[in-house]
Amino acid sequence: MRIFTTIINIFLACAGGVISYILTIFPSAVAGGVTFATGIFALVTQLLIIIVFIIQSVSRRRSIAEYHMVLATFFLMLYLPLSPDAFGFYSYINFPLFYDVADIAGNICFICVSLSVLNCIRTDYCPASSKVHYFLIAAVGGLCAAVYAVLYADRLKIIVHAAYVLVLFVYYSILRARIYNKGSDNETFIFISFILFCMIGMHTANVLVYSGLVRHTGGITVAYMWACIFSFASAYLVFFIKIDRVACAATEYKMQNDRLKMQVLMGQVKPHFIFNAMEKVKSMYHLNESAGDKCLDLFSSYLRESLALMDTEVIPIDRELQNISRYIDFINTDRERPFEVIYDIDYSRFCVPAFALHPFIENAVRYSGVDEKEGGIIVISTRRDGEWAELKITDNGAGFDVSAIKEGAHGINNSVERFRLLMGVSPVITSEAGRGTQVLIRIKCKGGKDYEDYCG
């Protein structure tokens, strides 16, 4: 595909000059040269370019790259009335023709269009290309425009144009190589590139006319303008299709995440848990009123936090650990042998999905036998490893068969899936019979304001 688009770009850049030269050798190919009909066709095309410019100007999307494309369309809109194909209409209405002014102004518009398109490509597809200095190509464009304007020998203008086109090819090739290496090229990028090479081919044909090397373009400028309009329309069509796909994927993701989050939440407040909790509170009041008050406070605090996080996707790790601490304190209230949770927190500026760690703790408590083992402990540790936050949940319980997680353990599966959806990571669970279980989660660090915004 890349080779094919490269061939098309080369064809677009060269076709204008070649065809205009052929029309000069065989003048009968286009009877009458620049005609009134060609001028009218150019006028209609001009109206379409204006419509494209208006659509771009009122577009809600306001990225830097789009501003550059609006500028490119603006100078395209100015370019067409200055082209030889429009002169047939001017002659028909007896409008004075200033060839030299049109020549210089058209060349300036061509340089502005090419610089705008290149800056769009550089900004949107190669943002890390700081070493590809844009001011160099801009300086070359300004110099070429100045030299082109002061040249009295008309035929030397084509040399200035050729030199600038060569610089464009080199600069674009550097950008394209970096974009392809990053894999950030797509259909929109291809159509934007077509606009650049259409402009090169179109202006080459016009410069040949102004230099006196060919007689007329025979409608080539208008044909190229239609190719530009097609490229603009195709780029926007591809863009909107991608936006629609992203919106559908986001909707599906939100529905899936909401379903998983509700399952996790319901797992925390399911009826039998509430009934067991109330029975525990009741039994604690029978033993000791102050112990009953403490147990009731822990339960109500845990339940209140669970409901408060119903509409929250990710929370700071500190808040998640507080929820776990409430849960552990609550289930330890009536145990003769309370188990211990050790918090070894070395780094805490990262987030986790709300209640996503609870199933791992519950698994350690209910199924690994850590609460029944002499010296049974659960260790929750965090540390920073470069740009990653590393979270470990380790217990010294009985262990379990990790492959069984795929068949059962819905709570763990839900947590793993929520980490994948919300954080883009997958917890790694390792377990060995008689030696316990370890859950390792590596999360991309976020700091400063980004961290606060991300955690809500």
Short mmCIF file of C-alpha atoms in Angstrom, two decimals:
data_model
loop_
_atom_site.label_atom_id
_atom_site.label_comp_id
_atom_site.label_asym_id
_atom_site.label_seq_id
_atom_site.Cartn_x
_atom_site.Cartn_y
_atom_site.Cartn_z
CA MET A 1 0.00 0.00 0.00
CA ARG A 2 2.81 2.43 0.85
CA ILE A 3 4.59 1.72 -2.43
CA PHE A 4 1.32 2.21 -4.31
CA THR A 5 0.62 5.58 -2.66
CA THR A 6 4.21 6.67 -3.33
CA ILE A 7 3.74 5.90 -7.02
CA ILE A 8 0.51 7.93 -7.05
CA ASN A 9 2.24 10.87 -5.36
CA ILE A 10 5.05 10.86 -7.93
CA PHE A 11 2.49 10.66 -10.74
CA LEU A 12 0.50 13.60 -9.31
CA ALA A 13 3.65 15.69 -8.99
CA CYS A 14 4.87 15.01 -12.53
CA ALA A 15 1.65 14.68 -14.54
CA GLY A 16 0.87 18.41 -14.67
CA GLY A 17 4.10 19.43 -16.36
CA VAL A 18 4.17 16.41 -18.67
CA ILE A 19 0.58 16.81 -19.86
CA SER A 20 0.87 20.56 -20.39
CA TYR A 21 4.02 19.98 -22.48
CA ILE A 22 2.23 17.31 -24.56
CA LEU A 23 -0.65 19.73 -25.17
CA THR A 24 1.86 22.26 -26.46
CA ILE A 25 3.39 19.76 -28.89
CA PHE A 26 -0.08 18.67 -30.06
CA PRO A 27 -2.21 21.82 -29.84
CA SER A 28 -5.12 20.12 -31.55
CA ALA A 29 -5.58 17.98 -28.43
CA VAL A 30 -7.33 20.91 -26.80
CA ALA A 31 -8.94 23.12 -29.40
CA GLY A 32 -8.77 26.80 -28.57
CA GLY A 33 -6.44 26.50 -25.60
CA VAL A 34 -7.80 28.49 -22.67
CA THR A 35 -11.51 28.92 -23.40
CA PHE A 36 -14.55 30.47 -21.78
CA ALA A 37 -15.83 26.98 -20.91
CA THR A 38 -12.62 26.27 -19.03
CA GLY A 39 -13.03 29.54 -17.15
CA ILE A 40 -16.62 28.69 -16.18
CA PHE A 41 -15.52 25.25 -15.01
CA ALA A 42 -12.81 26.96 -12.94
CA LEU A 43 -15.45 29.27 -11.43
CA VAL A 44 -17.66 26.31 -10.42
CA THR A 45 -14.64 24.57 -8.91
CA GLN A 46 -13.84 27.77 -7.04
CA LEU A 47 -17.29 27.70 -5.45
CA LEU A 48 -16.69 24.11 -4.28
CA ILE A 49 -13.35 25.12 -2.75
CA ILE A 50 -15.14 27.94 -0.90
CA ILE A 51 -17.68 25.43 0.44
CA VAL A 52 -14.86 23.16 1.65
CA PHE A 53 -13.23 26.17 3.35
CA ILE A 54 -16.50 27.12 5.09
CA ILE A 55 -17.06 23.55 6.30
CA GLN A 56 -13.54 23.41 7.71
CA SER A 57 -13.89 26.84 9.34
CA VAL A 58 -17.08 25.96 11.22
CA SER A 59 -15.88 22.49 12.20
CA ARG A 60 -16.13 21.87 15.95
CA ARG A 61 -12.81 20.09 16.07
CA ARG A 62 -10.08 22.60 16.85
CA SER A 63 -6.77 20.77 16.68
CA ILE A 64 -3.60 22.53 15.59
CA ALA A 65 -3.33 20.24 12.57
CA GLU A 66 -6.81 21.21 11.40
CA TYR A 67 -5.94 24.90 11.61
CA HIS A 68 -3.09 24.21 9.20
CA MET A 69 -5.49 22.46 6.80
CA VAL A 70 -7.88 25.43 7.01
CA LEU A 71 -4.96 27.66 6.01
CA ALA A 72 -4.12 25.31 3.14
CA THR A 73 -7.70 25.46 1.88
CA PHE A 74 -7.73 29.25 2.19
CA PHE A 75 -4.66 29.63 -0.03
CA LEU A 76 -6.04 27.03 -2.45
CA MET A 77 -9.16 29.19 -2.66
CA LEU A 78 -6.97 32.19 -3.58
CA TYR A 79 -4.84 30.19 -6.00
CA LEU A 80 -7.48 29.07 -8.51
CA PRO A 81 -8.59 32.59 -9.62
CA LEU A 82 -4.90 33.37 -10.30
CA SER A 83 -4.37 30.36 -12.55
CA PRO A 84 -4.26 30.43 -16.38
CA ASP A 85 -7.40 28.27 -16.54
CA ALA A 86 -9.44 31.14 -15.09
CA PHE A 87 -8.22 33.68 -17.67
CA GLY A 88 -10.74 32.54 -20.28
CA PHE A 89 -13.57 33.78 -18.10
CA TYR A 90 -11.76 37.06 -17.38
CA SER A 91 -11.25 37.66 -21.08
CA TYR A 92 -14.93 37.03 -21.80
CA ILE A 93 -16.07 39.65 -19.27
CA ASN A 94 -13.30 42.05 -20.37
CA PHE A 95 -11.62 41.97 -16.99
CA PRO A 96 -8.04 43.32 -17.12
CA LEU A 97 -5.46 40.53 -16.91
CA PHE A 98 -2.35 41.18 -14.84
CA TYR A 99 -0.23 38.17 -15.70
CA ASP A 100 2.82 39.18 -13.68
CA VAL A 101 0.76 39.87 -10.55
CA ALA A 102 -1.15 36.60 -10.96
CA ASP A 103 2.12 34.76 -11.51
CA ILE A 104 3.81 36.07 -8.34
CA ALA A 105 0.67 35.85 -6.18
CA GLY A 106 -0.03 32.31 -7.39
CA ASN A 107 3.50 31.24 -6.51
CA ILE A 108 3.11 32.69 -3.00
CA CYS A 109 -0.18 30.81 -2.56
CA PHE A 110 1.48 27.58 -3.74
CA ILE A 111 4.29 27.96 -1.19
CA CYS A 112 1.78 28.75 1.60
CA VAL A 113 -0.34 25.70 0.73
CA SER A 114 2.68 23.38 0.70
CA LEU A 115 3.98 24.75 4.02
CA SER A 116 0.54 24.43 5.64
CA VAL A 117 0.10 20.83 4.51
CA LEU A 118 3.61 19.87 5.65
CA ASN A 119 3.06 21.48 9.03
CA CYS A 120 -0.24 19.61 9.37
CA ILE A 121 1.53 16.32 8.67
CA ARG A 122 4.38 17.21 11.02
CA THR A 123 2.03 18.28 13.83
CA ASP A 124 -0.58 15.54 13.63
CA TYR A 125 1.47 12.50 12.59
CA CYS A 126 5.03 13.18 13.67
CA PRO A 127 4.78 15.20 16.95
CA ALA A 128 8.13 13.88 18.18
CA SER A 129 9.98 15.16 15.12
CA SER A 130 11.50 18.16 16.84
CA LYS A 131 14.73 17.55 14.92
CA VAL A 132 12.86 17.96 11.63
CA HIS A 133 13.11 21.75 11.81
CA TYR A 134 10.11 23.36 10.19
CA PHE A 135 11.62 26.86 10.12
CA LEU A 136 14.24 25.65 7.60
CA ILE A 137 11.65 24.64 5.01
CA ALA A 138 9.70 27.84 5.77
CA ALA A 139 12.85 29.94 5.22
CA VAL A 140 13.54 28.13 1.94
CA GLY A 141 9.95 28.80 0.84
CA GLY A 142 10.25 32.50 1.61
CA LEU A 143 13.57 32.73 -0.21
CA CYS A 144 12.19 30.96 -3.27
CA ALA A 145 9.14 33.26 -3.31
CA ALA A 146 11.41 36.33 -3.20
CA VAL A 147 13.76 35.08 -5.93
CA TYR A 148 10.81 34.02 -8.07
CA ALA A 149 9.28 37.51 -7.76
CA VAL A 150 12.41 39.43 -8.82
CA LEU A 151 13.50 37.20 -11.70
CA TYR A 152 13.13 39.04 -15.00
CA ALA A 153 14.23 36.12 -17.14
CA ASP A 154 10.95 34.23 -17.19
CA ARG A 155 12.43 30.88 -18.10
CA LEU A 156 14.64 30.89 -15.01
CA LYS A 157 11.52 30.79 -12.84
CA ILE A 158 11.09 27.11 -13.54
CA ILE A 159 14.54 26.49 -12.01
CA VAL A 160 13.51 28.26 -8.78
CA HIS A 161 10.30 26.23 -8.73
CA ALA A 162 12.19 22.97 -9.32
CA ALA A 163 14.62 23.77 -6.48
CA TYR A 164 11.76 24.38 -4.05
CA VAL A 165 9.97 21.21 -5.15
CA LEU A 166 13.17 19.25 -4.55
CA VAL A 167 13.35 20.65 -0.99
CA LEU A 168 9.69 19.68 -0.48
CA PHE A 169 10.41 16.12 -1.60
CA VAL A 170 13.37 15.81 0.78
CA TYR A 171 11.48 17.27 3.75
CA TYR A 172 8.39 15.15 3.08
CA SER A 173 10.53 12.01 2.70
CA ILE A 174 12.11 12.61 6.13
CA LEU A 175 8.69 13.09 7.71
CA ARG A 176 7.26 10.05 5.96
CA ALA A 177 10.15 7.82 7.06
CA ARG A 178 9.64 8.82 10.69
CA ILE A 179 5.88 8.43 10.47
CA TYR A 180 6.15 4.98 8.90
CA ASN A 181 8.71 3.89 11.51
CA LYS A 182 6.26 4.92 14.24
CA GLY A 183 3.37 3.23 12.44
CA SER A 184 1.23 6.38 12.75
CA ASP A 185 0.41 6.69 9.05
CA ASN A 186 -3.20 6.02 8.11
CA GLU A 187 -5.75 6.70 5.37
CA THR A 188 -6.20 10.35 6.39
CA PHE A 189 -2.45 10.89 6.15
CA ILE A 190 -2.45 9.42 2.63
CA PHE A 191 -5.18 11.78 1.38
CA ILE A 192 -3.48 14.81 2.95
CA SER A 193 -0.29 13.82 1.14
CA PHE A 194 -2.25 13.66 -2.12
CA ILE A 195 -3.19 17.34 -1.64
CA LEU A 196 0.48 18.30 -1.37
CA PHE A 197 1.48 16.48 -4.54
CA CYS A 198 -1.59 17.67 -6.43
CA MET A 199 -0.49 21.21 -5.62
CA ILE A 200 3.03 20.48 -6.88
CA GLY A 201 1.77 19.06 -10.19
CA MET A 202 -0.76 21.87 -10.66
CA HIS A 203 1.70 24.68 -9.99
CA THR A 204 4.37 23.05 -12.17
CA ALA A 205 1.98 23.23 -15.13
CA ASN A 206 1.13 26.87 -14.37
CA VAL A 207 4.79 27.89 -13.96
CA LEU A 208 5.52 26.38 -17.38
CA VAL A 209 2.80 28.63 -18.81
CA TYR A 210 4.08 31.77 -17.05
CA SER A 211 7.64 30.94 -18.11
CA GLY A 212 6.61 30.72 -21.74
CA LEU A 213 7.68 27.09 -22.09
CA VAL A 214 4.15 25.86 -22.84
CA ARG A 215 1.13 27.65 -24.33
CA HIS A 216 -1.65 26.68 -21.94
CA THR A 217 -2.68 24.07 -19.36
CA GLY A 218 -5.92 23.07 -21.07
CA GLY A 219 -7.87 22.70 -17.82
CA ILE A 220 -5.15 20.89 -15.86
CA THR A 221 -5.45 23.33 -12.94
CA VAL A 222 -9.17 22.64 -12.63
CA ALA A 223 -8.61 18.88 -12.83
CA TYR A 224 -6.05 19.07 -10.04
CA MET A 225 -8.42 21.20 -7.97
CA TRP A 226 -11.04 18.49 -8.29
CA ALA A 227 -8.45 15.96 -7.13
CA CYS A 228 -7.77 18.21 -4.12
CA ILE A 229 -11.49 18.43 -3.35
CA PHE A 230 -11.76 14.64 -3.60
CA SER A 231 -8.78 14.27 -1.25
CA PHE A 232 -10.30 16.69 1.26
CA ALA A 233 -13.65 14.88 1.15
CA SER A 234 -11.99 11.46 1.48
CA ALA A 235 -9.84 12.62 4.41
CA TYR A 236 -12.88 13.92 6.27
CA LEU A 237 -14.91 10.82 5.42
CA VAL A 238 -12.18 8.57 6.82
CA PHE A 239 -11.90 10.81 9.87
CA PHE A 240 -15.64 10.63 10.63
CA ILE A 241 -15.70 6.86 10.10
CA LYS A 242 -12.88 6.52 12.62
CA ILE A 243 -14.68 8.83 15.06
CA ASP A 244 -17.78 6.65 14.73
CA ARG A 245 -15.76 3.50 15.38
CA VAL A 246 -14.10 5.07 18.41
CA ALA A 247 -17.50 6.20 19.73
CA CYS A 248 -18.94 2.69 19.30
CA ALA A 249 -15.91 1.15 21.00
CA ALA A 250 -16.16 3.69 23.85
CA THR A 251 -19.85 2.93 24.31
CA GLU A 252 -19.19 -0.80 24.34
CA TYR A 253 -16.30 -0.32 26.76
CA LYS A 254 -18.43 1.79 29.11
CA MET A 255 -21.26 -0.74 29.09
CA GLN A 256 -18.85 -3.59 29.80
CA ASN A 257 -17.05 -1.67 32.53
CA ASP A 258 -20.34 -0.61 34.15
CA ARG A 259 -21.51 -4.22 34.12
CA LEU A 260 -18.29 -5.46 35.70
CA LYS A 261 -18.27 -2.64 38.23
CA MET A 262 -21.85 -3.40 39.21
CA GLN A 263 -20.96 -7.06 39.63
CA VAL A 264 -18.08 -6.10 41.89
CA LEU A 265 -20.27 -3.72 43.86
CA MET A 266 -23.04 -6.27 44.22
CA GLY A 267 -20.40 -8.72 45.37
CA GLN A 268 -19.61 -6.34 48.22
CA VAL A 269 -23.22 -5.66 49.26
CA LYS A 270 -24.97 -8.89 48.26
CA PRO A 271 -27.78 -9.90 50.61
CA HIS A 272 -26.08 -12.83 52.32
CA PHE A 273 -23.08 -10.62 53.10
CA ILE A 274 -25.38 -8.02 54.65
CA PHE A 275 -27.30 -10.67 56.60
CA ASN A 276 -24.07 -12.22 57.89
CA ALA A 277 -22.77 -8.79 58.78
CA MET A 278 -25.92 -7.95 60.74
CA GLU A 279 -25.72 -11.26 62.54
CA LYS A 280 -22.12 -10.43 63.43
CA VAL A 281 -23.12 -7.00 64.73
CA LYS A 282 -25.91 -8.58 66.77
CA SER A 283 -23.60 -11.16 68.32
CA MET A 284 -21.02 -8.48 69.13
CA TYR A 285 -23.66 -6.45 70.97
CA HIS A 286 -24.55 -9.53 73.02
CA LEU A 287 -20.92 -9.87 74.03
CA ASN A 288 -19.99 -6.25 74.55
CA GLU A 289 -21.80 -2.99 73.75
CA SER A 290 -18.64 -1.08 72.84
CA ALA A 291 -17.51 -3.95 70.59
CA GLY A 292 -20.94 -3.91 68.95
CA ASP A 293 -20.68 -0.16 68.35
CA LYS A 294 -17.25 -0.58 66.80
CA CYS A 295 -18.43 -3.44 64.59
CA LEU A 296 -21.49 -1.46 63.47
CA ASP A 297 -19.37 1.60 62.69
CA LEU A 298 -16.99 -0.48 60.57
CA PHE A 299 -19.84 -2.10 58.67
CA SER A 300 -21.71 1.16 58.01
CA SER A 301 -18.48 2.90 56.94
CA TYR A 302 -17.64 0.07 54.54
CA LEU A 303 -21.17 -0.01 53.12
CA ARG A 304 -21.29 3.78 52.74
CA GLU A 305 -17.98 3.83 50.85
CA SER A 306 -19.15 0.99 48.57
CA LEU A 307 -22.25 2.93 47.56
CA ALA A 308 -20.32 6.21 47.21
CA LEU A 309 -18.00 4.62 44.64
CA MET A 310 -20.82 3.30 42.47
CA ASP A 311 -20.20 5.98 39.79
CA THR A 312 -16.41 6.10 40.19
CA GLU A 313 -14.11 4.22 37.82
CA VAL A 314 -10.64 4.69 39.29
CA ILE A 315 -9.52 5.91 42.73
CA PRO A 316 -6.14 6.60 44.38
CA ILE A 317 -4.46 3.53 45.81
CA ASP A 318 -4.59 5.13 49.28
CA ARG A 319 -8.38 5.18 49.18
CA GLU A 320 -8.56 1.59 47.98
CA LEU A 321 -6.28 0.51 50.84
CA GLN A 322 -8.54 2.33 53.31
CA ASN A 323 -11.51 0.32 52.00
CA ILE A 324 -9.54 -2.89 52.37
CA SER A 325 -8.53 -1.92 55.90
CA ARG A 326 -12.19 -1.39 56.85
CA TYR A 327 -13.09 -4.76 55.37
CA ILE A 328 -10.27 -6.55 57.20
CA ASP A 329 -11.06 -4.85 60.52
CA PHE A 330 -14.71 -5.79 60.15
CA ILE A 331 -14.21 -9.48 59.44
CA ASN A 332 -11.58 -9.68 62.21
CA THR A 333 -13.95 -8.37 64.89
CA ASP A 334 -15.27 -11.80 65.98
CA ARG A 335 -12.22 -13.92 65.19
CA GLU A 336 -10.29 -15.58 67.95
CA ARG A 337 -7.23 -15.59 65.73
CA PRO A 338 -7.31 -12.39 63.65
CA PHE A 339 -5.09 -12.51 60.63
CA GLU A 340 -2.64 -9.73 59.89
CA VAL A 341 -2.37 -7.47 56.85
CA ILE A 342 0.96 -5.70 56.41
CA TYR A 343 1.00 -2.52 54.35
CA ASP A 344 4.44 -1.90 52.86
CA ILE A 345 3.65 1.25 50.88
CA ASP A 346 6.68 2.88 49.33
CA TYR A 347 4.88 4.70 46.48
CA SER A 348 1.24 5.79 46.29
CA ARG A 349 0.85 8.28 43.44
CA PHE A 350 -1.14 6.01 41.17
CA CYS A 351 -4.71 4.80 40.78
CA VAL A 352 -6.56 1.50 40.61
CA PRO A 353 -10.13 0.58 39.65
CA ALA A 354 -12.50 1.01 42.60
CA PHE A 355 -12.84 -2.23 44.61
CA ALA A 356 -10.63 -4.08 42.12
CA LEU A 357 -8.26 -5.34 44.84
CA HIS A 358 -11.00 -6.73 47.09
CA PRO A 359 -11.46 -10.05 45.25
CA PHE A 360 -7.74 -10.80 45.65
CA ILE A 361 -7.95 -10.10 49.41
CA GLU A 362 -11.16 -12.13 49.74
CA ASN A 363 -9.55 -15.03 47.91
CA ALA A 364 -6.65 -14.97 50.38
CA VAL A 365 -9.03 -14.84 53.34
CA ARG A 366 -11.68 -17.35 52.27
CA TYR A 367 -9.88 -19.91 50.15
CA SER A 368 -6.18 -19.88 50.88
CA GLY A 369 -6.62 -20.52 54.60
CA VAL A 370 -4.38 -17.64 55.57
CA ASP A 371 -6.76 -16.78 58.44
CA GLU A 372 -6.47 -20.29 59.86
CA LYS A 373 -2.73 -20.68 59.50
CA GLU A 374 -0.41 -19.93 62.40
CA GLY A 375 1.38 -16.75 61.44
CA GLY A 376 -0.82 -16.25 58.39
CA ILE A 377 -0.33 -12.85 56.85
CA ILE A 378 -1.26 -10.85 53.79
CA VAL A 379 1.29 -8.31 52.54
CA ILE A 380 0.27 -5.42 50.28
CA SER A 381 3.33 -3.61 48.96
CA THR A 382 3.96 -0.86 46.43
CA ARG A 383 7.08 0.62 44.94
CA ARG A 384 8.12 2.59 41.90
CA ASP A 385 10.13 0.92 39.15
CA GLY A 386 11.07 3.59 36.61
CA GLU A 387 7.89 4.80 34.96
CA TRP A 388 5.84 1.97 36.45
CA ALA A 389 4.13 1.60 39.81
CA GLU A 390 4.45 -1.98 41.04
CA LEU A 391 1.72 -3.35 43.31
CA LYS A 392 2.01 -6.77 45.00
CA ILE A 393 -0.50 -8.70 47.10
CA THR A 394 1.18 -11.68 48.75
CA ASP A 395 -0.09 -14.25 51.23
CA ASN A 396 1.43 -17.34 52.82
CA GLY A 397 -1.72 -19.44 52.62
CA ALA A 398 -2.37 -22.82 51.03
CA GLY A 399 -2.22 -21.59 47.43
CA PHE A 400 -4.51 -22.72 44.61
CA ASP A 401 -4.60 -23.83 40.99
CA VAL A 402 -4.25 -20.66 38.89
CA SER A 403 -5.78 -22.37 35.84
CA ALA A 404 -9.03 -22.76 37.77
CA ILE A 405 -9.53 -18.99 37.69
CA LYS A 406 -10.80 -19.25 34.12
CA GLU A 407 -13.60 -21.57 35.20
CA GLY A 408 -14.60 -20.06 38.53
CA ALA A 409 -13.51 -17.19 40.73
CA HIS A 410 -15.76 -14.66 39.01
CA GLY A 411 -14.65 -11.88 41.35
CA ILE A 412 -11.00 -12.29 40.37
CA ASN A 413 -11.90 -12.51 36.67
CA ASN A 414 -13.91 -9.30 36.95
CA SER A 415 -11.03 -7.50 38.63
CA VAL A 416 -8.57 -8.69 36.00
CA GLU A 417 -10.91 -7.50 33.25
CA ARG A 418 -11.43 -4.07 34.88
CA PHE A 419 -7.67 -3.57 35.17
CA ARG A 420 -7.43 -4.37 31.48
CA LEU A 421 -10.25 -2.02 30.48
CA LEU A 422 -9.39 0.93 32.70
CA MET A 423 -5.63 0.72 33.13
CA GLY A 424 -4.49 -1.23 30.10
CA VAL A 425 -2.65 -3.79 32.28
CA SER A 426 -3.19 -7.40 33.28
CA PRO A 427 -2.52 -8.65 36.81
CA VAL A 428 -0.12 -11.60 36.95
CA ILE A 429 -1.23 -14.26 39.46
CA THR A 430 1.19 -16.94 40.62
CA SER A 431 0.41 -19.53 43.27
CA GLU A 432 2.12 -22.59 44.67
CA ALA A 433 0.57 -25.22 46.89
CA GLY A 434 1.65 -24.77 50.50
CA ARG A 435 3.58 -21.59 49.79
CA GLY A 436 0.88 -19.02 49.09
CA THR A 437 -0.15 -16.71 46.30
CA GLN A 438 1.19 -13.53 44.74
CA VAL A 439 -0.66 -11.00 42.58
CA LEU A 440 1.63 -8.60 40.67
CA ILE A 441 0.18 -5.50 38.98
CA ARG A 442 2.33 -2.97 37.10
CA ILE A 443 0.62 0.35 36.36
CA LYS A 444 1.93 3.29 34.35
CA CYS A 445 2.80 6.13 36.72
CA LYS A 446 1.10 9.50 36.51
CA GLY A 447 2.28 12.44 38.55
CA GLY A 448 1.36 16.00 39.39
CA LYS A 449 -1.85 17.45 38.01
CA ASP A 450 -2.26 14.55 35.57
CA TYR A 451 -2.41 12.15 38.50
CA GLU A 452 -5.06 14.24 40.30
CA ASP A 453 -7.21 14.62 37.20
CA TYR A 454 -6.87 10.95 36.31
CA CYS A 455 -7.98 9.79 39.74
CA GLY A 456 -10.86 12.23 39.77
#
